[in-house]
PDB file of C-alpha atoms in Angstrom:
ATOM      1  CA  UNK A   1      17.409  13.448 -98.585  1.00 68.00           C
ATOM      2  CA  UNK A   2      20.488  15.704 -97.217  1.00 73.00           C
ATOM      3  CA  UNK A   3      22.427  13.119 -95.254  1.00 83.00           C
ATOM      4  CA  UNK A   4      22.162  11.158 -98.521  1.00 83.00           C
ATOM      5  CA  UNK A   5      23.588  14.190-100.507  1.00 83.00           C
ATOM      6  CA  UNK A   6      26.199  14.554 -98.036  1.00 87.00           C
ATOM      7  CA  UNK A   7      27.091  11.005 -98.139  1.00 89.00           C
ATOM      8  CA  UNK A   8      27.777  11.327-101.866  1.00 91.00           C
ATOM      9  CA  UNK A   9      29.609  14.643-102.111  1.00 90.00           C
ATOM     10  CA  UNK A  10      31.395  14.703 -99.195  1.00 92.00           C
ATOM     11  CA  UNK A  11      33.995  12.062-100.262  1.00 94.00           C
ATOM     12  CA  UNK A  12      34.576  13.541-103.870  1.00 93.00           C
ATOM     13  CA  UNK A  13      35.321  17.161-102.331  1.00 92.00           C
ATOM     14  CA  UNK A  14      37.196  15.878 -99.301  1.00 95.00           C
ATOM     15  CA  UNK A  15      39.589  14.004-101.500  1.00 94.00           C
ATOM     16  CA  UNK A  16      39.804  17.537-103.756  1.00 93.00           C
ATOM     17  CA  UNK A  17      40.451  19.242-101.487  1.00 95.00           C
ATOM     18  CA  UNK A  18      43.094  17.109 -99.784  1.00 96.00           C
ATOM     19  CA  UNK A  19      45.237  17.206-103.419  1.00 94.00           C
ATOM     20  CA  UNK A  20      44.395  21.124-103.238  1.00 94.00           C
ATOM     21  CA  UNK A  21      45.746  21.755 -99.786  1.00 96.00           C
ATOM     22  CA  UNK A  22      48.697  19.378-100.358  1.00 95.00           C
ATOM     23  CA  UNK A  23      50.378  21.444-103.275  1.00 93.00           C
ATOM     24  CA  UNK A  24      49.302  24.802-101.853  1.00 93.00           C
ATOM     25  CA  UNK A  25      51.236  23.608 -98.575  1.00 94.00           C
ATOM     26  CA  UNK A  26      54.151  23.040-100.788  1.00 92.00           C
ATOM     27  CA  UNK A  27      54.309  19.306-100.052  1.00 92.00           C
ATOM     28  CA  UNK A  28      56.301  17.426-102.456  1.00 87.00           C
ATOM     29  CA  UNK A  29      54.300  15.940-105.326  1.00 83.00           C
ATOM     30  CA  UNK A  30      54.722  14.414-108.895  1.00 81.00           C
ATOM     31  CA  UNK A  31      51.167  14.391-110.731  1.00 80.00           C
ATOM     32  CA  UNK A  32      52.847  12.895-113.718  1.00 82.00           C
ATOM     33  CA  UNK A  33      53.990   9.745-112.114  1.00 87.00           C
ATOM     34  CA  UNK A  34      50.263   9.757-110.553  1.00 86.00           C
ATOM     35  CA  UNK A  35      48.981  10.273-113.793  1.00 84.00           C
ATOM     36  CA  UNK A  36      50.667   7.380-115.299  1.00 87.00           C
ATOM     37  CA  UNK A  37      49.485   5.099-113.005  1.00 91.00           C
ATOM     38  CA  UNK A  38      46.151   6.034-112.959  1.00 89.00           C
ATOM     39  CA  UNK A  39      46.228   6.118-116.664  1.00 88.00           C
ATOM     40  CA  UNK A  40      47.716   2.700-117.677  1.00 91.00           C
ATOM     41  CA  UNK A  41      47.193   0.751-114.683  1.00 95.00           C
ATOM     42  CA  UNK A  42      44.474   1.961-112.235  1.00 94.00           C
ATOM     43  CA  UNK A  43      41.789   2.941-114.742  1.00 93.00           C
ATOM     44  CA  UNK A  44      42.107  -0.402-117.107  1.00 95.00           C
ATOM     45  CA  UNK A  45      42.329  -2.408-114.089  1.00 96.00           C
ATOM     46  CA  UNK A  46      39.232  -0.823-112.716  1.00 95.00           C
ATOM     47  CA  UNK A  47      37.279  -0.778-115.925  1.00 94.00           C
ATOM     48  CA  UNK A  48      38.013  -4.377-116.473  1.00 95.00           C
ATOM     49  CA  UNK A  49      37.268  -5.556-112.829  1.00 96.00           C
ATOM     50  CA  UNK A  50      34.248  -3.739-112.842  1.00 94.00           C
ATOM     51  CA  UNK A  51      32.562  -4.360-116.055  1.00 92.00           C
ATOM     52  CA  UNK A  52      33.566  -8.520-115.385  1.00 92.00           C
ATOM     53  CA  UNK A  53      32.523  -8.742-111.522  1.00 91.00           C
ATOM     54  CA  UNK A  54      29.120  -6.295-112.113  1.00 86.00           C
ATOM     55  CA  UNK A  55      28.104  -8.871-114.779  1.00 80.00           C
ATOM     56  CA  UNK A  56      27.089  -6.105-116.746  1.00 85.00           C
ATOM     57  CA  UNK A  57      24.657  -6.866-119.659  1.00 89.00           C
ATOM     58  CA  UNK A  58      26.777  -6.386-123.136  1.00 91.00           C
ATOM     59  CA  UNK A  59      23.608  -4.694-124.423  1.00 93.00           C
ATOM     60  CA  UNK A  60      23.408  -2.386-121.370  1.00 95.00           C
ATOM     61  CA  UNK A  61      27.417  -1.088-122.330  1.00 95.00           C
ATOM     62  CA  UNK A  62      25.998  -0.748-125.762  1.00 96.00           C
ATOM     63  CA  UNK A  63      23.510   1.316-124.790  1.00 97.00           C
ATOM     64  CA  UNK A  64      25.652   3.439-122.771  1.00 97.00           C
ATOM     65  CA  UNK A  65      28.145   3.682-125.664  1.00 96.00           C
ATOM     66  CA  UNK A  66      25.519   4.974-128.238  1.00 98.00           C
ATOM     67  CA  UNK A  67      24.443   7.195-125.484  1.00 98.00           C
ATOM     68  CA  UNK A  68      28.093   8.560-125.167  1.00 98.00           C
ATOM     69  CA  UNK A  69      28.481   9.218-128.702  1.00 98.00           C
ATOM     70  CA  UNK A  70      25.144  11.124-128.864  1.00 98.00           C
ATOM     71  CA  UNK A  71      26.107  13.301-126.079  1.00 98.00           C
ATOM     72  CA  UNK A  72      29.521  13.822-127.674  1.00 98.00           C
ATOM     73  CA  UNK A  73      27.524  14.731-130.608  1.00 98.00           C
ATOM     74  CA  UNK A  74      24.992  17.178-129.197  1.00 98.00           C
ATOM     75  CA  UNK A  75      27.488  18.914-127.446  1.00 98.00           C
ATOM     76  CA  UNK A  76      30.126  19.051-130.301  1.00 98.00           C
ATOM     77  CA  UNK A  77      27.096  20.663-132.446  1.00 98.00           C
ATOM     78  CA  UNK A  78      25.753  23.132-129.638  1.00 98.00           C
ATOM     79  CA  UNK A  79      29.220  24.238-128.498  1.00 98.00           C
ATOM     80  CA  UNK A  80      30.366  24.907-132.189  1.00 98.00           C
ATOM     81  CA  UNK A  81      27.905  27.030-133.396  1.00 98.00           C
ATOM     82  CA  UNK A  82      27.887  29.007-129.969  1.00 98.00           C
ATOM     83  CA  UNK A  83      31.707  29.470-130.394  1.00 98.00           C
ATOM     84  CA  UNK A  84      31.286  30.215-134.022  1.00 98.00           C
ATOM     85  CA  UNK A  85      28.318  32.714-133.023  1.00 97.00           C
ATOM     86  CA  UNK A  86      30.398  34.916-130.355  1.00 96.00           C
ATOM     87  CA  UNK A  87      33.886  34.474-132.669  1.00 96.00           C
ATOM     88  CA  UNK A  88      36.145  32.726-129.972  1.00 95.00           C
ATOM     89  CA  UNK A  89      38.604  30.127-131.691  1.00 95.00           C
ATOM     90  CA  UNK A  90      37.068  26.674-131.975  1.00 96.00           C
ATOM     91  CA  UNK A  91      40.905  25.029-131.046  1.00 94.00           C
ATOM     92  CA  UNK A  92      41.326  26.288-128.255  1.00 94.00           C
ATOM     93  CA  UNK A  93      37.563  25.866-126.815  1.00 96.00           C
ATOM     94  CA  UNK A  94      35.910  23.308-128.314  1.00 97.00           C
ATOM     95  CA  UNK A  95      37.836  20.353-126.862  1.00 96.00           C
ATOM     96  CA  UNK A  96      37.118  21.689-123.429  1.00 96.00           C
ATOM     97  CA  UNK A  97      33.378  22.087-123.734  1.00 98.00           C
ATOM     98  CA  UNK A  98      32.528  19.110-125.478  1.00 98.00           C
ATOM     99  CA  UNK A  99      34.521  16.454-123.311  1.00 96.00           C
ATOM    100  CA  UNK A 100      33.354  16.733-119.781  1.00 97.00           C
ATOM    101  CA  UNK A 101      35.541  15.426-117.150  1.00 95.00           C
ATOM    102  CA  UNK A 102      33.651  12.035-116.550  1.00 96.00           C
ATOM    103  CA  UNK A 103      36.860  10.197-115.217  1.00 92.00           C
ATOM    104  CA  UNK A 104      38.088  12.232-112.139  1.00 90.00           C
ATOM    105  CA  UNK A 105      34.649  13.633-110.882  1.00 94.00           C
ATOM    106  CA  UNK A 106      32.173  11.439-113.241  1.00 96.00           C
ATOM    107  CA  UNK A 107      33.260   8.065-112.151  1.00 96.00           C
ATOM    108  CA  UNK A 108      33.464   9.001-107.958  1.00 96.00           C
ATOM    109  CA  UNK A 109      29.900  10.363-108.176  1.00 96.00           C
ATOM    110  CA  UNK A 110      28.547   7.185-110.040  1.00 97.00           C
ATOM    111  CA  UNK A 111      29.997   4.949-107.767  1.00 95.00           C
ATOM    112  CA  UNK A 112      28.904   6.955-104.440  1.00 95.00           C
ATOM    113  CA  UNK A 113      25.521   7.864-106.082  1.00 96.00           C
ATOM    114  CA  UNK A 114      24.505   4.786-107.667  1.00 96.00           C
ATOM    115  CA  UNK A 115      26.885   1.979-106.676  1.00 95.00           C
ATOM    116  CA  UNK A 116      29.120  -0.418-108.369  1.00 93.00           C
ATOM    117  CA  UNK A 117      25.903  -0.917-110.517  1.00 94.00           C
ATOM    118  CA  UNK A 118      25.919   2.923-111.913  1.00 97.00           C
ATOM    119  CA  UNK A 119      30.144   2.771-111.963  1.00 96.00           C
ATOM    120  CA  UNK A 120      29.857   0.059-114.674  1.00 96.00           C
ATOM    121  CA  UNK A 121      27.476   1.902-116.651  1.00 97.00           C
ATOM    122  CA  UNK A 122      29.731   4.916-116.250  1.00 97.00           C
ATOM    123  CA  UNK A 123      32.093   3.491-117.142  1.00 96.00           C
ATOM    124  CA  UNK A 124      30.812   2.553-120.387  1.00 95.00           C
ATOM    125  CA  UNK A 125      30.357   6.119-121.075  1.00 96.00           C
ATOM    126  CA  UNK A 126      33.457   7.115-119.675  1.00 96.00           C
ATOM    127  CA  UNK A 127      35.294   4.463-121.752  1.00 94.00           C
ATOM    128  CA  UNK A 128      34.071   6.416-125.157  1.00 94.00           C
ATOM    129  CA  UNK A 129      34.327   9.513-124.236  1.00 95.00           C
ATOM    130  CA  UNK A 130      38.190   8.555-123.099  1.00 92.00           C
ATOM    131  CA  UNK A 131      39.090   7.081-126.432  1.00 90.00           C
ATOM    132  CA  UNK A 132      37.462  10.521-127.921  1.00 93.00           C
ATOM    133  CA  UNK A 133      39.500  12.801-125.648  1.00 91.00           C
ATOM    134  CA  UNK A 134      42.993  11.118-127.106  1.00 87.00           C
ATOM    135  CA  UNK A 135      41.599  11.574-130.930  1.00 89.00           C
ATOM    136  CA  UNK A 136      38.697  14.130-131.283  1.00 92.00           C
ATOM    137  CA  UNK A 137      39.747  16.321-128.675  1.00 93.00           C
ATOM    138  CA  UNK A 138      43.447  16.062-129.119  1.00 89.00           C
ATOM    139  CA  UNK A 139      43.008  16.548-132.834  1.00 91.00           C
ATOM    140  CA  UNK A 140      41.085  19.801-132.810  1.00 93.00           C
ATOM    141  CA  UNK A 141      43.667  21.317-130.298  1.00 91.00           C
ATOM    142  CA  UNK A 142      46.645  20.087-132.361  1.00 88.00           C
ATOM    143  CA  UNK A 143      44.820  21.059-135.792  1.00 87.00           C
ATOM    144  CA  UNK A 144      44.812  17.729-137.242  1.00 84.00           C
ATOM    145  CA  UNK A 145      43.387  14.297-136.053  1.00 75.00           C
ATOM    146  CA  UNK A 146      45.526  11.542-135.397  1.00 73.00           C
ATOM    147  CA  UNK A 147      44.716   7.849-133.658  1.00 76.00           C
ATOM    148  CA  UNK A 148      48.182   7.201-132.729  1.00 79.00           C
ATOM    149  CA  UNK A 149      47.667   8.443-129.155  1.00 74.00           C
ATOM    150  CA  UNK A 150      44.480   6.470-128.661  1.00 76.00           C
ATOM    151  CA  UNK A 151      45.866   2.769-129.947  1.00 83.00           C
ATOM    152  CA  UNK A 152      48.026   3.362-127.165  1.00 84.00           C
ATOM    153  CA  UNK A 153      45.552   3.930-124.246  1.00 86.00           C
ATOM    154  CA  UNK A 154      45.405   0.795-122.366  1.00 92.00           C
ATOM    155  CA  UNK A 155      41.732   1.414-121.490  1.00 91.00           C
ATOM    156  CA  UNK A 156      41.279   0.534-125.060  1.00 90.00           C
ATOM    157  CA  UNK A 157      42.330  -3.016-124.530  1.00 94.00           C
ATOM    158  CA  UNK A 158      40.599  -3.300-121.116  1.00 94.00           C
ATOM    159  CA  UNK A 159      37.076  -2.722-122.289  1.00 93.00           C
ATOM    160  CA  UNK A 160      37.825  -5.335-125.377  1.00 93.00           C
ATOM    161  CA  UNK A 161      38.995  -8.326-123.319  1.00 95.00           C
ATOM    162  CA  UNK A 162      36.211  -7.188-120.694  1.00 94.00           C
ATOM    163  CA  UNK A 163      33.877  -7.497-123.537  1.00 92.00           C
ATOM    164  CA  UNK A 164      34.643 -10.714-124.119  1.00 94.00           C
ATOM    165  CA  UNK A 165      34.063 -12.079-121.109  1.00 93.00           C
ATOM    166  CA  UNK A 166      30.841 -10.361-120.820  1.00 91.00           C
ATOM    167  CA  UNK A 167      29.705 -11.656-124.363  1.00 89.00           C
ATOM    168  CA  UNK A 168      30.637 -15.245-123.845  1.00 87.00           C
ATOM    169  CA  UNK A 169      29.105 -15.100-120.261  1.00 85.00           C
ATOM    170  CA  UNK A 170      32.282 -15.991-118.647  1.00 90.00           C
ATOM    171  CA  UNK A 171      33.867 -15.399-115.416  1.00 90.00           C
ATOM    172  CA  UNK A 172      37.624 -14.367-115.154  1.00 95.00           C
ATOM    173  CA  UNK A 173      39.715 -16.289-112.713  1.00 95.00           C
ATOM    174  CA  UNK A 174      39.509 -15.030-109.339  1.00 95.00           C
ATOM    175  CA  UNK A 175      43.371 -14.446-108.888  1.00 97.00           C
ATOM    176  CA  UNK A 176      42.474 -11.979-112.099  1.00 97.00           C
ATOM    177  CA  UNK A 177      39.371 -10.389-110.694  1.00 96.00           C
ATOM    178  CA  UNK A 178      41.355 -10.173-107.594  1.00 97.00           C
ATOM    179  CA  UNK A 179      44.668  -8.426-108.576  1.00 98.00           C
ATOM    180  CA  UNK A 180      42.023  -6.156-110.767  1.00 97.00           C
ATOM    181  CA  UNK A 181      40.431  -5.308-107.984  1.00 96.00           C
ATOM    182  CA  UNK A 182      43.491  -4.559-105.915  1.00 97.00           C
ATOM    183  CA  UNK A 183      44.856  -2.241-108.640  1.00 97.00           C
ATOM    184  CA  UNK A 184      42.154  -0.953-109.610  1.00 95.00           C
ATOM    185  CA  UNK A 185      41.174   0.672-105.849  1.00 95.00           C
ATOM    186  CA  UNK A 186      43.981   3.158-106.260  1.00 93.00           C
ATOM    187  CA  UNK A 187      42.049   4.815-109.114  1.00 93.00           C
ATOM    188  CA  UNK A 188      39.161   7.070-107.991  1.00 93.00           C
ATOM    189  CA  UNK A 189      41.331   8.406-105.099  1.00 94.00           C
ATOM    190  CA  UNK A 190      43.964   9.053-107.081  1.00 91.00           C
ATOM    191  CA  UNK A 191      42.041  10.790-109.695  1.00 89.00           C
ATOM    192  CA  UNK A 192      40.593  12.924-107.072  1.00 92.00           C
ATOM    193  CA  UNK A 193      43.617  14.188-105.166  1.00 92.00           C
ATOM    194  CA  UNK A 194      45.426  14.339-108.375  1.00 89.00           C
ATOM    195  CA  UNK A 195      42.355  16.827-109.371  1.00 89.00           C
ATOM    196  CA  UNK A 196      42.811  18.514-106.559  1.00 91.00           C
ATOM    197  CA  UNK A 197      46.571  19.011-106.814  1.00 90.00           C
ATOM    198  CA  UNK A 198      46.440  20.074-110.587  1.00 87.00           C
ATOM    199  CA  UNK A 199      43.472  22.740-109.818  1.00 88.00           C
ATOM    200  CA  UNK A 200      46.069  24.202-107.296  1.00 90.00           C
ATOM    201  CA  UNK A 201      48.658  24.212-110.022  1.00 86.00           C
ATOM    202  CA  UNK A 202      46.371  26.466-112.450  1.00 82.00           C
ATOM    203  CA  UNK A 203      46.671  29.790-113.327  1.00 79.00           C
ATOM    204  CA  UNK A 204      44.003  31.417-113.987  1.00 74.00           C
ATOM    205  CA  UNK A 205      43.339  34.074-116.567  1.00 73.00           C
ATOM    206  CA  UNK A 206      40.586  36.304-117.492  1.00 72.00           C
ATOM    207  CA  UNK A 207      37.242  35.342-115.754  1.00 81.00           C
ATOM    208  CA  UNK A 208      35.589  37.660-118.735  1.00 84.00           C
ATOM    209  CA  UNK A 209      35.306  34.550-120.857  1.00 89.00           C
ATOM    210  CA  UNK A 210      35.561  31.814-118.114  1.00 92.00           C
ATOM    211  CA  UNK A 211      32.701  32.364-116.115  1.00 95.00           C
ATOM    212  CA  UNK A 212      30.293  32.174-119.152  1.00 96.00           C
ATOM    213  CA  UNK A 213      31.676  29.461-121.138  1.00 97.00           C
ATOM    214  CA  UNK A 214      31.539  27.399-117.512  1.00 97.00           C
ATOM    215  CA  UNK A 215      28.122  27.993-117.199  1.00 98.00           C
ATOM    216  CA  UNK A 216      27.406  26.904-121.193  1.00 98.00           C
ATOM    217  CA  UNK A 217      29.443  23.763-120.144  1.00 98.00           C
ATOM    218  CA  UNK A 218      27.307  22.824-117.192  1.00 98.00           C
ATOM    219  CA  UNK A 219      23.762  23.933-118.792  1.00 98.00           C
ATOM    220  CA  UNK A 220      24.304  22.116-122.274  1.00 98.00           C
ATOM    221  CA  UNK A 221      25.776  19.080-120.654  1.00 98.00           C
ATOM    222  CA  UNK A 222      22.834  19.084-118.515  1.00 99.00           C
ATOM    223  CA  UNK A 223      20.536  19.716-121.171  1.00 98.00           C
ATOM    224  CA  UNK A 224      22.198  17.443-123.917  1.00 99.00           C
ATOM    225  CA  UNK A 225      22.273  14.364-121.073  1.00 99.00           C
ATOM    226  CA  UNK A 226      18.534  14.812-120.829  1.00 98.00           C
ATOM    227  CA  UNK A 227      17.603  14.861-124.582  1.00 99.00           C
ATOM    228  CA  UNK A 228      19.784  11.614-124.973  1.00 99.00           C
ATOM    229  CA  UNK A 229      18.212   9.724-121.997  1.00 98.00           C
ATOM    230  CA  UNK A 230      14.218  10.819-123.497  1.00 98.00           C
ATOM    231  CA  UNK A 231      15.013  10.112-127.066  1.00 98.00           C
ATOM    232  CA  UNK A 232      16.756   6.662-125.976  1.00 98.00           C
ATOM    233  CA  UNK A 233      13.823   5.992-123.589  1.00 98.00           C
ATOM    234  CA  UNK A 234      16.107   5.542-120.987  1.00 98.00           C
ATOM    235  CA  UNK A 235      15.095   5.258-117.393  1.00 96.00           C
ATOM    236  CA  UNK A 236      15.980   4.911-113.484  1.00 96.00           C
ATOM    237  CA  UNK A 237      19.892   4.240-112.970  1.00 97.00           C
ATOM    238  CA  UNK A 238      21.096   4.412-116.646  1.00 98.00           C
ATOM    239  CA  UNK A 239      18.956   7.598-117.033  1.00 98.00           C
ATOM    240  CA  UNK A 240      20.912   9.101-114.110  1.00 98.00           C
ATOM    241  CA  UNK A 241      23.982   8.046-114.955  1.00 98.00           C
ATOM    242  CA  UNK A 242      23.929   9.670-118.698  1.00 98.00           C
ATOM    243  CA  UNK A 243      22.474  12.944-116.795  1.00 98.00           C
ATOM    244  CA  UNK A 244      25.198  12.976-114.446  1.00 98.00           C
ATOM    245  CA  UNK A 245      27.969  12.212-116.449  1.00 98.00           C
ATOM    246  CA  UNK A 246      27.097  14.818-119.017  1.00 98.00           C
ATOM    247  CA  UNK A 247      26.881  17.409-116.851  1.00 98.00           C
ATOM    248  CA  UNK A 248      30.469  17.015-115.471  1.00 98.00           C
ATOM    249  CA  UNK A 249      32.936  20.314-115.874  1.00 97.00           C
ATOM    250  CA  UNK A 250      36.088  20.636-118.372  1.00 96.00           C
ATOM    251  CA  UNK A 251      38.363  17.782-118.279  1.00 93.00           C
ATOM    252  CA  UNK A 252      41.755  18.252-116.874  1.00 88.00           C
ATOM    253  CA  UNK A 253      43.141  17.052-120.109  1.00 88.00           C
ATOM    254  CA  UNK A 254      41.663  19.885-121.769  1.00 91.00           C
ATOM    255  CA  UNK A 255      43.580  21.890-120.341  1.00 88.00           C
ATOM    256  CA  UNK A 256      46.855  20.040-120.886  1.00 84.00           C
ATOM    257  CA  UNK A 257      46.220  20.202-124.513  1.00 87.00           C
ATOM    258  CA  UNK A 258      46.001  23.970-124.297  1.00 89.00           C
ATOM    259  CA  UNK A 259      48.884  24.473-122.894  1.00 84.00           C
ATOM    260  CA  UNK A 260      50.974  22.105-125.203  1.00 84.00           C
ATOM    261  CA  UNK A 261      49.724  23.587-128.241  1.00 88.00           C
ATOM    262  CA  UNK A 262      49.862  27.243-127.003  1.00 89.00           C
ATOM    263  CA  UNK A 263      45.822  27.646-127.362  1.00 89.00           C
ATOM    264  CA  UNK A 264      44.919  30.376-124.867  1.00 89.00           C
ATOM    265  CA  UNK A 265      46.023  28.173-121.974  1.00 89.00           C
ATOM    266  CA  UNK A 266      45.360  30.537-119.687  1.00 86.00           C
ATOM    267  CA  UNK A 267      41.383  30.713-120.485  1.00 90.00           C
ATOM    268  CA  UNK A 268      41.144  27.257-120.671  1.00 91.00           C
ATOM    269  CA  UNK A 269      42.890  26.984-117.451  1.00 88.00           C
ATOM    270  CA  UNK A 270      40.334  29.282-115.940  1.00 91.00           C
ATOM    271  CA  UNK A 271      37.393  27.755-117.318  1.00 94.00           C
ATOM    272  CA  UNK A 272      38.708  24.149-115.605  1.00 93.00           C
ATOM    273  CA  UNK A 273      38.858  25.376-112.562  1.00 92.00           C
ATOM    274  CA  UNK A 274      35.658  28.122-112.643  1.00 95.00           C
ATOM    275  CA  UNK A 275      33.803  24.919-114.383  1.00 96.00           C
ATOM    276  CA  UNK A 276      34.575  22.485-111.529  1.00 95.00           C
ATOM    277  CA  UNK A 277      33.837  24.989-108.328  1.00 94.00           C
ATOM    278  CA  UNK A 278      30.490  25.652-110.067  1.00 96.00           C
ATOM    279  CA  UNK A 279      29.940  21.947-110.142  1.00 96.00           C
ATOM    280  CA  UNK A 280      30.632  21.449-106.842  1.00 94.00           C
ATOM    281  CA  UNK A 281      27.832  24.377-105.978  1.00 94.00           C
ATOM    282  CA  UNK A 282      25.720  22.796-107.777  1.00 96.00           C
ATOM    283  CA  UNK A 283      26.254  19.325-107.291  1.00 95.00           C
ATOM    284  CA  UNK A 284      23.631  18.845-104.528  1.00 94.00           C
ATOM    285  CA  UNK A 285      20.534  19.883-106.859  1.00 95.00           C
ATOM    286  CA  UNK A 286      22.326  18.085-109.941  1.00 97.00           C
ATOM    287  CA  UNK A 287      22.062  14.778-107.389  1.00 96.00           C
ATOM    288  CA  UNK A 288      18.761  15.581-106.261  1.00 95.00           C
ATOM    289  CA  UNK A 289      17.483  15.609-109.876  1.00 97.00           C
ATOM    290  CA  UNK A 290      19.203  12.318-111.137  1.00 97.00           C
ATOM    291  CA  UNK A 291      18.702  10.123-107.935  1.00 90.00           C
TER     292      UNK A 291
END
């Protein structure tokens, strides 16, 4: 079991550490370009290829999409109530607490823990949360809701086209599959390396808020994931993927939103960093639970 856990955790940790070490060594980096490649090319190709090549049942995709919405609703309810109780600003901290890092960390972990079928299920969850990131998350941080950014995200159209093939029980031409497989292959390594670089660039604030909020993010995500999986009657791999993805740390985009809209950026930076470090520390126990 320990060897199995090491095989899952080691690639994620090493790739993230490479990015962190790269920026700390003063080597040139362009996270804007890397993020643009991942967001606009790599991730849509990975989504399309995985959903169509793995022959994921459209019903399974729909089930994961419902689970994602339920996880989001649960996280929103408990996080809003907690922030109101301790009188912390919702615009600063709510996006960070309700939108876990299902991309940078969740997708690689799902792949290494459950294989390509698990990755396909994780992508279904991630697709919904990614759309929520650029609508709900962005809207909360900005103080006004907008769908303009979301409709420009290529992942939305990658999912839509993939669903056409899946619902029609059709297989895309081989040249399309091979091209999207090749381009999608850059996604997971770049996600992890970029995560490491971003963590290395973050200027942290006080741990007074960050530590308890980080514990809350991970604990509430874990509990909400279990409740959703149990209420939906999920079993096996589907249950494990939902709990794993729900338990991820604060997404990097929440930090970027806080910086953009000047919503306690240093505190959100600390929250992003601490929750990620805590995730690495608790990952063996989490994986032991879900596998």
